[in-house]
Amino acid sequence: MISEHLLVKAPSHSYPIIIGYQMDMAQQIIPYITGHQVLIVSNETVAPLYLDNLKAGLASKFAVFECILPDGEIYKTQESITKIYDVLMNNHCGRDITLVALGGGVIGDMTGFAAASFMRGVNFIQIPTTLLAQVDSSVGGKTGINHPKGKNMIGAFWQPRMVLADMATLTTLPKRELSAGMAEVIKYALIMDESFLTWLEKNMSALMTLDFELIAEAVKRCCQYKAQVVAEDEREAGRRALLNFGHTFGHVIETHEGYGSWLHGEAVAAGMMQAAQLSQRLGWLGIEDVQRIQSLLLAAKLPIVPPPIDPQVALDLMGHDKKVKKGQINLILLKALGDACVTDDFSPTLLESVLAPPLPSDILE
């Protein structure tokens, strides 16, 4: 029986992460609902799978409303946020409303942003149904939407009241989405714990076939890592930036190719390879370290080569990254496996060499 309870001790407030298998979602979240009104936000893919049971479990105690949005990163926009506001306003929802995010990272980010901004902040709960959301985006309070010139550029820090991660939801997850989520799992190993990297190398085959005990262990470890970082740096003023390893490169891919063309985890995977290459060219990683990263990403069925993007176009898109300071691009790179840093100590020429689209056969050269 899978059952794990973790606690995120964020400066704003502490909250639990409950990890389990085939849980009664409604009964798990009821203690964390404020007031008598609940709005469940989901999308057209997830809602048919879980919404009716969740609503039925809440209906005897609360007035339950729903907002079903289109599925996909392309809909992570102000228009979708306005649809959430419309449901709240049309049903005369008050400040004691609880918003429930039922879906993946896109739904979680948007629901959190709506909760942060409606009446200047209301309660919300995360029920992540993708691996990526369970291990990363549902924890830590980052919320927001995309802008045509940059991913997640509009948003707020707003912590959930609790996070409920049911491993059973992964049985309905497409294989491509499972792989995308595994990119974030691998990220935690690369930036924080080489022993976890070794564990992933040993267990990746079983993880990809949904061994639920192992998946739950991976989710727990990632949530523990993130909880530790969020407790130290809730608003990404320092160490929390390390969690963006691969993301500056990856966001270039997502923005250039069009949101949703590459899944977030796919873009992060290719971005981690670029960051690893730059780390190796700086003399921090050995070629064997980069080979380990490549092999693990391939075992998770993730891309290791970005799409062809002109380096100058990529640099321009990087200029919109939230980690740019005083006009200087800051990147998260690896001093060693399990040891990341934020740095601007690299030459533009070296960065451009990594941004130049490589051939697959040249990826480690």
mmCIF file of C-alpha atoms in Angstrom:
data_model
loop_
_atom_site.group_PDB
_atom_site.id
_atom_site.type_symbol
_atom_site.label_atom_id
_atom_site.label_comp_id
_atom_site.label_asym_id
_atom_site.label_seq_id
_atom_site.Cartn_x
_atom_site.Cartn_y
_atom_site.Cartn_z
ATOM 1 C CA MET A 1 0.000 0.000 0.000
ATOM 2 C CA ILE A 2 1.547 3.281 -1.121
ATOM 3 C CA SER A 3 1.082 6.054 1.431
ATOM 4 C CA GLU A 4 3.446 8.962 1.984
ATOM 5 C CA HIS A 5 2.871 12.278 3.716
ATOM 6 C CA LEU A 6 5.432 15.052 3.253
ATOM 7 C CA LEU A 7 5.366 18.611 4.555
ATOM 8 C CA VAL A 8 6.411 21.699 2.628
ATOM 9 C CA LYS A 9 7.503 24.354 5.108
ATOM 10 C CA ALA A 10 7.242 27.449 2.937
ATOM 11 C CA PRO A 11 7.681 30.817 4.662
ATOM 12 C CA SER A 12 4.116 31.829 3.741
ATOM 13 C CA HIS A 13 2.579 28.639 5.180
ATOM 14 C CA SER A 14 3.213 24.919 5.521
ATOM 15 C CA TYR A 15 1.182 22.344 3.636
ATOM 16 C CA PRO A 16 1.154 18.574 3.063
ATOM 17 C CA ILE A 17 1.893 16.516 -0.018
ATOM 18 C CA ILE A 18 -0.069 13.267 0.130
ATOM 19 C CA ILE A 19 1.211 10.494 -2.150
ATOM 20 C CA GLY A 20 -0.849 7.344 -2.573
ATOM 21 C CA TYR A 21 -2.566 4.917 -4.908
ATOM 22 C CA GLN A 22 -6.278 4.755 -5.784
ATOM 23 C CA MET A 23 -7.230 7.245 -3.106
ATOM 24 C CA ASP A 24 -10.654 8.777 -2.513
ATOM 25 C CA MET A 25 -9.769 12.213 -3.820
ATOM 26 C CA ALA A 26 -12.743 13.996 -2.299
ATOM 27 C CA GLN A 27 -12.204 12.611 1.200
ATOM 28 C CA GLN A 28 -8.521 13.476 1.058
ATOM 29 C CA ILE A 29 -9.049 17.131 0.162
ATOM 30 C CA ILE A 30 -12.149 17.925 2.282
ATOM 31 C CA PRO A 31 -10.115 18.887 5.394
ATOM 32 C CA TYR A 32 -8.302 21.533 3.343
ATOM 33 C CA ILE A 33 -11.355 23.201 1.793
ATOM 34 C CA THR A 34 -12.345 26.574 3.198
ATOM 35 C CA GLY A 35 -15.908 27.891 3.064
ATOM 36 C CA HIS A 36 -18.826 26.193 1.337
ATOM 37 C CA GLN A 37 -17.957 26.746 -2.331
ATOM 38 C CA VAL A 38 -15.558 24.762 -4.511
ATOM 39 C CA LEU A 39 -14.535 25.384 -8.110
ATOM 40 C CA ILE A 40 -12.848 22.464 -9.860
ATOM 41 C CA VAL A 41 -10.732 23.516 -12.832
ATOM 42 C CA SER A 42 -9.813 20.768 -15.278
ATOM 43 C CA ASN A 43 -9.434 20.190 -19.008
ATOM 44 C CA GLU A 44 -11.260 18.258 -21.709
ATOM 45 C CA THR A 45 -8.907 15.286 -21.416
ATOM 46 C CA VAL A 46 -8.750 14.835 -17.641
ATOM 47 C CA ALA A 47 -12.284 15.858 -16.660
ATOM 48 C CA PRO A 48 -14.027 12.806 -18.207
ATOM 49 C CA LEU A 49 -11.733 10.524 -16.197
ATOM 50 C CA TYR A 50 -11.996 11.929 -12.675
ATOM 51 C CA LEU A 51 -14.360 14.901 -12.428
ATOM 52 C CA ASP A 52 -17.663 13.114 -11.780
ATOM 53 C CA ASN A 53 -16.324 11.062 -8.865
ATOM 54 C CA LEU A 54 -14.660 14.103 -7.325
ATOM 55 C CA LYS A 55 -17.816 16.207 -7.628
ATOM 56 C CA ALA A 56 -19.975 13.426 -6.209
ATOM 57 C CA GLY A 57 -17.710 13.095 -3.199
ATOM 58 C CA LEU A 58 -17.926 16.829 -2.474
ATOM 59 C CA ALA A 59 -21.568 17.542 -3.367
ATOM 60 C CA SER A 60 -23.073 16.708 0.031
ATOM 61 C CA LYS A 61 -20.934 19.271 1.830
ATOM 62 C CA PHE A 62 -20.213 22.007 -0.711
ATOM 63 C CA ALA A 63 -21.625 23.942 -3.638
ATOM 64 C CA VAL A 64 -19.419 22.591 -6.430
ATOM 65 C CA PHE A 65 -18.802 24.387 -9.720
ATOM 66 C CA GLU A 66 -16.616 23.404 -12.637
ATOM 67 C CA CYS A 67 -14.561 25.085 -15.332
ATOM 68 C CA ILE A 68 -13.394 22.818 -18.154
ATOM 69 C CA LEU A 69 -10.681 24.307 -20.346
ATOM 70 C CA PRO A 70 -9.170 23.071 -23.617
ATOM 71 C CA ASP A 71 -6.168 20.791 -23.195
ATOM 72 C CA GLY A 72 -2.686 21.961 -24.080
ATOM 73 C CA GLU A 73 0.109 24.434 -23.418
ATOM 74 C CA ILE A 74 -1.234 26.646 -26.206
ATOM 75 C CA TYR A 75 -4.206 27.469 -23.968
ATOM 76 C CA LYS A 76 -2.082 28.647 -21.040
ATOM 77 C CA THR A 77 -3.240 32.210 -21.655
ATOM 78 C CA GLN A 78 -5.072 35.142 -20.152
ATOM 79 C CA GLU A 79 -8.169 34.051 -22.075
ATOM 80 C CA SER A 80 -8.278 30.805 -20.095
ATOM 81 C CA ILE A 81 -7.773 32.674 -16.822
ATOM 82 C CA THR A 82 -10.698 34.923 -17.732
ATOM 83 C CA LYS A 83 -12.889 31.845 -18.227
ATOM 84 C CA ILE A 84 -12.060 30.806 -14.655
ATOM 85 C CA TYR A 85 -12.888 34.302 -13.408
ATOM 86 C CA ASP A 86 -16.190 34.192 -15.319
ATOM 87 C CA VAL A 87 -17.317 31.022 -13.516
ATOM 88 C CA LEU A 88 -16.330 32.545 -10.173
ATOM 89 C CA MET A 89 -18.175 35.784 -10.862
ATOM 90 C CA ASN A 90 -21.272 34.175 -12.402
ATOM 91 C CA ASN A 91 -21.700 31.992 -9.301
ATOM 92 C CA HIS A 92 -21.133 34.850 -6.846
ATOM 93 C CA CYS A 93 -18.117 33.126 -5.320
ATOM 94 C CA GLY A 94 -16.640 34.807 -2.297
ATOM 95 C CA ARG A 95 -13.244 35.095 -0.688
ATOM 96 C CA ASP A 96 -13.717 31.750 1.068
ATOM 97 C CA ILE A 97 -13.913 29.847 -2.251
ATOM 98 C CA THR A 98 -11.486 26.943 -2.764
ATOM 99 C CA LEU A 99 -10.161 26.322 -6.262
ATOM 100 C CA VAL A 100 -9.117 22.748 -7.068
ATOM 101 C CA ALA A 101 -6.673 22.125 -9.915
ATOM 102 C CA LEU A 102 -7.449 18.709 -11.424
ATOM 103 C CA GLY A 103 -4.952 18.044 -14.192
ATOM 104 C CA GLY A 104 -1.370 18.457 -15.267
ATOM 105 C CA GLY A 105 1.039 21.335 -14.991
ATOM 106 C CA VAL A 106 -0.859 23.686 -17.294
ATOM 107 C CA ILE A 107 -4.074 23.366 -15.284
ATOM 108 C CA GLY A 108 -2.162 23.632 -12.017
ATOM 109 C CA ASP A 109 -0.318 26.776 -13.090
ATOM 110 C CA MET A 110 -3.461 28.487 -14.356
ATOM 111 C CA THR A 111 -5.651 27.514 -11.424
ATOM 112 C CA GLY A 112 -2.991 28.725 -9.024
ATOM 113 C CA PHE A 113 -2.690 32.035 -10.858
ATOM 114 C CA ALA A 114 -6.465 32.485 -10.834
ATOM 115 C CA ALA A 115 -6.477 31.719 -7.095
ATOM 116 C CA ALA A 116 -3.650 34.167 -6.470
ATOM 117 C CA SER A 117 -5.395 36.975 -8.311
ATOM 118 C CA PHE A 118 -9.130 36.474 -7.637
ATOM 119 C CA MET A 119 -10.098 38.813 -4.808
ATOM 120 C CA ARG A 120 -6.335 39.217 -4.254
ATOM 121 C CA GLY A 121 -5.899 35.618 -3.170
ATOM 122 C CA VAL A 122 -8.079 32.622 -2.348
ATOM 123 C CA ASN A 123 -7.478 29.037 -1.234
ATOM 124 C CA PHE A 124 -6.468 26.399 -3.754
ATOM 125 C CA ILE A 125 -5.612 22.699 -3.845
ATOM 126 C CA GLN A 126 -3.498 20.776 -6.342
ATOM 127 C CA ILE A 127 -4.509 17.336 -7.635
ATOM 128 C CA PRO A 128 -1.793 16.688 -10.248
ATOM 129 C CA THR A 129 -2.588 13.925 -12.732
ATOM 130 C CA THR A 130 0.691 13.848 -14.678
ATOM 131 C CA LEU A 131 4.112 12.746 -13.501
ATOM 132 C CA LEU A 132 5.599 16.135 -14.367
ATOM 133 C CA ALA A 133 3.057 17.929 -12.211
ATOM 134 C CA GLN A 134 3.391 15.431 -9.357
ATOM 135 C CA VAL A 135 7.160 15.763 -9.089
ATOM 136 C CA ASP A 136 7.535 19.442 -9.875
ATOM 137 C CA SER A 137 4.961 22.010 -10.950
ATOM 138 C CA SER A 138 2.283 21.266 -8.320
ATOM 139 C CA VAL A 139 4.750 21.897 -5.476
ATOM 140 C CA GLY A 140 6.275 25.235 -4.607
ATOM 141 C CA GLY A 141 3.672 27.828 -5.521
ATOM 142 C CA LYS A 142 4.831 28.948 -8.967
ATOM 143 C CA THR A 143 1.738 29.896 -10.951
ATOM 144 C CA GLY A 144 1.217 31.694 -14.215
ATOM 145 C CA ILE A 145 0.585 31.853 -17.921
ATOM 146 C CA ASN A 146 2.664 32.228 -21.070
ATOM 147 C CA HIS A 147 3.333 35.240 -23.267
ATOM 148 C CA PRO A 148 4.077 34.910 -26.999
ATOM 149 C CA LYS A 149 7.633 36.104 -26.296
ATOM 150 C CA GLY A 150 8.302 33.964 -23.256
ATOM 151 C CA LYS A 151 7.054 31.044 -21.208
ATOM 152 C CA ASN A 152 5.637 31.645 -17.705
ATOM 153 C CA MET A 153 6.410 35.353 -17.879
ATOM 154 C CA ILE A 154 3.142 36.389 -16.220
ATOM 155 C CA GLY A 155 2.242 34.924 -12.844
ATOM 156 C CA ALA A 156 2.578 34.940 -9.088
ATOM 157 C CA PHE A 157 3.964 32.918 -6.221
ATOM 158 C CA TRP A 158 0.935 31.390 -4.476
ATOM 159 C CA GLN A 159 1.271 28.214 -2.428
ATOM 160 C CA PRO A 160 -1.473 25.571 -2.454
ATOM 161 C CA ARG A 161 -3.172 24.436 0.747
ATOM 162 C CA MET A 162 -2.282 20.832 -0.065
ATOM 163 C CA VAL A 163 -1.116 18.589 -2.909
ATOM 164 C CA LEU A 164 -2.690 15.193 -3.587
ATOM 165 C CA ALA A 165 -0.658 12.913 -5.874
ATOM 166 C CA ASP A 166 -2.425 9.668 -6.757
ATOM 167 C CA MET A 167 -0.158 7.287 -8.650
ATOM 168 C CA ALA A 168 -3.226 5.616 -10.185
ATOM 169 C CA THR A 169 -3.786 8.666 -12.400
ATOM 170 C CA LEU A 170 -0.600 7.767 -14.267
ATOM 171 C CA THR A 171 -2.314 4.688 -15.752
ATOM 172 C CA THR A 172 -4.237 7.018 -18.088
ATOM 173 C CA LEU A 173 -1.156 9.061 -18.990
ATOM 174 C CA PRO A 174 0.113 8.727 -22.578
ATOM 175 C CA LYS A 175 3.639 7.300 -22.816
ATOM 176 C CA ARG A 176 4.930 10.558 -24.258
ATOM 177 C CA GLU A 177 3.647 12.450 -21.210
ATOM 178 C CA LEU A 178 5.223 9.893 -18.884
ATOM 179 C CA SER A 179 8.576 10.455 -20.562
ATOM 180 C CA ALA A 180 8.127 14.220 -20.325
ATOM 181 C CA GLY A 181 7.568 13.929 -16.592
ATOM 182 C CA MET A 182 10.643 11.743 -16.238
ATOM 183 C CA ALA A 183 12.741 14.652 -17.526
ATOM 184 C CA GLU A 184 11.944 16.590 -14.353
ATOM 185 C CA VAL A 185 12.756 13.528 -12.224
ATOM 186 C CA ILE A 186 16.154 13.260 -13.913
ATOM 187 C CA LYS A 187 16.677 16.990 -13.379
ATOM 188 C CA TYR A 188 16.502 16.611 -9.602
ATOM 189 C CA ALA A 189 19.133 13.884 -9.676
ATOM 190 C CA LEU A 190 21.466 15.955 -11.837
ATOM 191 C CA ILE A 191 21.294 19.092 -9.709
ATOM 192 C CA MET A 192 21.020 17.667 -6.200
ATOM 193 C CA ASP A 193 21.911 14.010 -5.713
ATOM 194 C CA GLU A 194 24.205 11.759 -7.733
ATOM 195 C CA SER A 195 23.061 8.750 -5.695
ATOM 196 C CA PHE A 196 19.532 9.367 -6.978
ATOM 197 C CA LEU A 197 20.990 9.452 -10.493
ATOM 198 C CA THR A 198 22.463 5.994 -9.892
ATOM 199 C CA TRP A 199 19.089 4.812 -8.548
ATOM 200 C CA LEU A 200 17.358 6.096 -11.685
ATOM 201 C CA GLU A 201 19.882 4.362 -13.936
ATOM 202 C CA LYS A 202 19.166 1.091 -12.132
ATOM 203 C CA ASN A 203 15.376 1.456 -12.148
ATOM 204 C CA MET A 204 14.492 3.438 -15.288
ATOM 205 C CA SER A 205 13.194 0.409 -17.178
ATOM 206 C CA ALA A 206 10.790 -0.478 -14.344
ATOM 207 C CA LEU A 207 9.778 3.154 -13.891
ATOM 208 C CA MET A 208 8.838 3.421 -17.550
ATOM 209 C CA THR A 209 6.572 0.366 -17.207
ATOM 210 C CA LEU A 210 4.816 1.975 -14.220
ATOM 211 C CA ASP A 211 6.092 0.031 -11.249
ATOM 212 C CA PHE A 212 3.968 2.003 -8.811
ATOM 213 C CA GLU A 213 6.148 1.428 -5.751
ATOM 214 C CA LEU A 214 9.160 2.764 -7.631
ATOM 215 C CA ILE A 215 7.190 5.631 -9.183
ATOM 216 C CA ALA A 216 5.947 6.631 -5.721
ATOM 217 C CA GLU A 217 9.524 6.534 -4.426
ATOM 218 C CA ALA A 218 10.673 8.778 -7.281
ATOM 219 C CA VAL A 219 7.808 11.219 -6.678
ATOM 220 C CA LYS A 220 8.566 11.279 -2.944
ATOM 221 C CA ARG A 221 12.248 11.967 -3.486
ATOM 222 C CA CYS A 222 11.600 14.767 -5.959
ATOM 223 C CA CYS A 223 9.024 16.369 -3.667
ATOM 224 C CA GLN A 224 11.468 16.138 -0.753
ATOM 225 C CA TYR A 225 14.150 17.884 -2.783
ATOM 226 C CA LYS A 226 11.770 20.609 -3.883
ATOM 227 C CA ALA A 227 10.276 21.069 -0.413
ATOM 228 C CA GLN A 228 13.768 21.595 0.951
ATOM 229 C CA VAL A 229 14.570 24.245 -1.645
ATOM 230 C CA VAL A 230 11.218 26.041 -1.322
ATOM 231 C CA ALA A 231 11.635 26.220 2.456
ATOM 232 C CA GLU A 232 14.949 28.010 1.916
ATOM 233 C CA ASP A 233 13.945 30.208 -1.024
ATOM 234 C CA GLU A 234 10.217 30.526 -1.640
ATOM 235 C CA ARG A 235 10.408 33.296 -4.257
ATOM 236 C CA GLU A 236 13.455 32.213 -6.241
ATOM 237 C CA ALA A 237 15.775 34.890 -4.898
ATOM 238 C CA GLY A 238 18.677 32.451 -4.722
ATOM 239 C CA ARG A 239 18.992 28.672 -4.533
ATOM 240 C CA ARG A 240 15.576 27.898 -6.004
ATOM 241 C CA ALA A 241 16.844 29.036 -9.397
ATOM 242 C CA LEU A 242 18.787 25.756 -9.547
ATOM 243 C CA LEU A 243 15.477 23.981 -10.183
ATOM 244 C CA ASN A 244 15.495 25.606 -13.612
ATOM 245 C CA PHE A 245 18.361 23.443 -14.868
ATOM 246 C CA GLY A 246 17.770 22.908 -18.590
ATOM 247 C CA HIS A 247 14.801 25.264 -18.551
ATOM 248 C CA THR A 248 16.411 28.379 -20.056
ATOM 249 C CA PHE A 249 17.442 26.325 -23.081
ATOM 250 C CA GLY A 250 14.157 24.419 -23.009
ATOM 251 C CA HIS A 251 11.982 27.528 -22.916
ATOM 252 C CA VAL A 252 13.724 28.716 -26.092
ATOM 253 C CA ILE A 253 12.572 25.519 -27.792
ATOM 254 C CA GLU A 254 8.994 25.832 -26.526
ATOM 255 C CA THR A 255 8.680 29.491 -27.468
ATOM 256 C CA HIS A 256 10.331 29.125 -30.879
ATOM 257 C CA GLU A 257 8.513 25.968 -31.917
ATOM 258 C CA GLY A 258 5.127 27.096 -30.592
ATOM 259 C CA TYR A 259 3.729 26.136 -27.205
ATOM 260 C CA GLY A 260 2.659 22.512 -27.211
ATOM 261 C CA SER A 261 4.679 21.409 -30.244
ATOM 262 C CA TRP A 262 7.335 20.115 -27.858
ATOM 263 C CA LEU A 263 6.083 19.000 -24.458
ATOM 264 C CA HIS A 264 7.694 20.902 -21.593
ATOM 265 C CA GLY A 265 9.628 17.884 -20.372
ATOM 266 C CA GLU A 266 10.869 17.115 -23.876
ATOM 267 C CA ALA A 267 12.198 20.647 -24.248
ATOM 268 C CA VAL A 268 13.791 20.479 -20.796
ATOM 269 C CA ALA A 269 15.487 17.185 -21.713
ATOM 270 C CA ALA A 270 17.103 18.681 -24.806
ATOM 271 C CA GLY A 271 17.890 21.791 -22.757
ATOM 272 C CA MET A 272 19.615 19.718 -20.082
ATOM 273 C CA MET A 273 21.810 18.180 -22.754
ATOM 274 C CA GLN A 274 22.775 21.662 -23.966
ATOM 275 C CA ALA A 275 23.502 22.756 -20.382
ATOM 276 C CA ALA A 276 25.570 19.600 -19.855
ATOM 277 C CA GLN A 277 27.513 20.283 -23.043
ATOM 278 C CA LEU A 278 28.292 23.812 -21.893
ATOM 279 C CA SER A 279 29.305 22.492 -18.474
ATOM 280 C CA GLN A 280 31.643 20.025 -20.172
ATOM 281 C CA ARG A 281 33.162 22.684 -22.429
ATOM 282 C CA LEU A 282 33.833 24.790 -19.339
ATOM 283 C CA GLY A 283 35.782 21.862 -17.926
ATOM 284 C CA TRP A 284 33.343 21.068 -15.124
ATOM 285 C CA LEU A 285 31.944 17.774 -16.437
ATOM 286 C CA GLY A 286 33.857 14.971 -18.072
ATOM 287 C CA ILE A 287 32.734 13.393 -21.314
ATOM 288 C CA GLU A 288 31.699 10.296 -19.351
ATOM 289 C CA ASP A 289 29.377 12.459 -17.224
ATOM 290 C CA VAL A 290 27.660 13.828 -20.321
ATOM 291 C CA GLN A 291 27.374 10.299 -21.678
ATOM 292 C CA ARG A 292 25.609 9.204 -18.483
ATOM 293 C CA ILE A 293 23.107 12.036 -18.857
ATOM 294 C CA GLN A 294 22.507 11.212 -22.509
ATOM 295 C CA SER A 295 22.035 7.491 -21.803
ATOM 296 C CA LEU A 296 19.523 8.136 -19.037
ATOM 297 C CA LEU A 297 17.501 10.560 -21.145
ATOM 298 C CA LEU A 298 17.420 8.048 -23.983
ATOM 299 C CA ALA A 299 16.339 5.305 -21.567
ATOM 300 C CA ALA A 300 13.419 7.557 -20.630
ATOM 301 C CA LYS A 301 12.641 7.946 -24.356
ATOM 302 C CA LEU A 302 13.398 11.661 -24.322
ATOM 303 C CA PRO A 303 14.940 13.827 -27.064
ATOM 304 C CA ILE A 304 18.573 14.818 -26.627
ATOM 305 C CA VAL A 305 18.918 17.178 -29.620
ATOM 306 C CA PRO A 306 17.009 20.474 -29.888
ATOM 307 C CA PRO A 307 15.298 21.518 -33.114
ATOM 308 C CA PRO A 308 17.380 23.715 -35.437
ATOM 309 C CA ILE A 309 17.179 27.281 -34.144
ATOM 310 C CA ASP A 310 19.440 30.098 -35.284
ATOM 311 C CA PRO A 311 21.779 30.887 -32.359
ATOM 312 C CA GLN A 312 21.026 34.616 -32.562
ATOM 313 C CA VAL A 313 17.293 33.924 -32.415
ATOM 314 C CA ALA A 314 17.890 31.657 -29.427
ATOM 315 C CA LEU A 315 19.956 34.327 -27.682
ATOM 316 C CA ASP A 316 17.192 36.878 -28.244
ATOM 317 C CA LEU A 317 14.635 34.521 -26.708
ATOM 318 C CA MET A 318 16.994 33.855 -23.787
ATOM 319 C CA GLY A 319 17.058 37.601 -23.219
ATOM 320 C CA HIS A 320 13.470 37.359 -21.991
ATOM 321 C CA ASP A 321 14.351 34.717 -19.393
ATOM 322 C CA LYS A 322 13.500 35.584 -15.779
ATOM 323 C CA LYS A 323 17.089 34.851 -14.718
ATOM 324 C CA VAL A 324 18.536 37.652 -16.863
ATOM 325 C CA LYS A 325 20.142 40.231 -14.564
ATOM 326 C CA LYS A 326 21.542 43.571 -15.725
ATOM 327 C CA GLY A 327 21.274 42.351 -19.302
ATOM 328 C CA GLN A 328 23.393 39.264 -18.608
ATOM 329 C CA ILE A 329 22.080 35.762 -19.227
ATOM 330 C CA ASN A 330 22.472 33.539 -16.170
ATOM 331 C CA LEU A 331 22.403 29.777 -16.656
ATOM 332 C CA ILE A 332 22.149 26.806 -14.340
ATOM 333 C CA LEU A 333 25.110 24.553 -15.092
ATOM 334 C CA LEU A 334 26.707 21.529 -13.460
ATOM 335 C CA LYS A 335 29.960 21.746 -11.521
ATOM 336 C CA ALA A 336 29.610 17.984 -11.155
ATOM 337 C CA LEU A 337 26.807 15.432 -11.301
ATOM 338 C CA GLY A 338 24.531 16.311 -8.385
ATOM 339 C CA ASP A 339 26.089 19.774 -7.953
ATOM 340 C CA ALA A 340 24.526 22.705 -9.841
ATOM 341 C CA CYS A 341 25.255 26.417 -9.813
ATOM 342 C CA VAL A 342 23.886 29.639 -11.286
ATOM 343 C CA THR A 343 26.521 31.380 -13.350
ATOM 344 C CA ASP A 344 27.194 33.984 -16.018
ATOM 345 C CA ASP A 345 30.846 32.938 -16.190
ATOM 346 C CA PHE A 346 30.946 31.780 -19.797
ATOM 347 C CA SER A 347 31.850 33.464 -23.051
ATOM 348 C CA PRO A 348 29.141 34.380 -25.578
ATOM 349 C CA THR A 349 31.099 32.416 -28.172
ATOM 350 C CA LEU A 350 30.977 29.270 -26.046
ATOM 351 C CA LEU A 351 27.239 29.670 -25.462
ATOM 352 C CA GLU A 352 26.657 30.180 -29.184
ATOM 353 C CA SER A 353 28.599 27.000 -29.923
ATOM 354 C CA VAL A 354 26.170 25.057 -27.750
ATOM 355 C CA LEU A 355 23.164 26.774 -29.314
ATOM 356 C CA ALA A 356 24.323 25.898 -32.829
ATOM 357 C CA PRO A 357 22.139 22.919 -33.844
ATOM 358 C CA PRO A 358 24.296 19.778 -33.546
ATOM 359 C CA LEU A 359 24.021 16.597 -35.504
ATOM 360 C CA PRO A 360 23.025 13.643 -33.293
ATOM 361 C CA SER A 361 26.394 12.035 -33.973
ATOM 362 C CA ASP A 362 28.152 15.160 -32.741
ATOM 363 C CA ILE A 363 26.170 15.559 -29.517
ATOM 364 C CA LEU A 364 29.121 14.679 -27.274
ATOM 365 C CA GLU A 365 31.858 16.377 -29.246
#
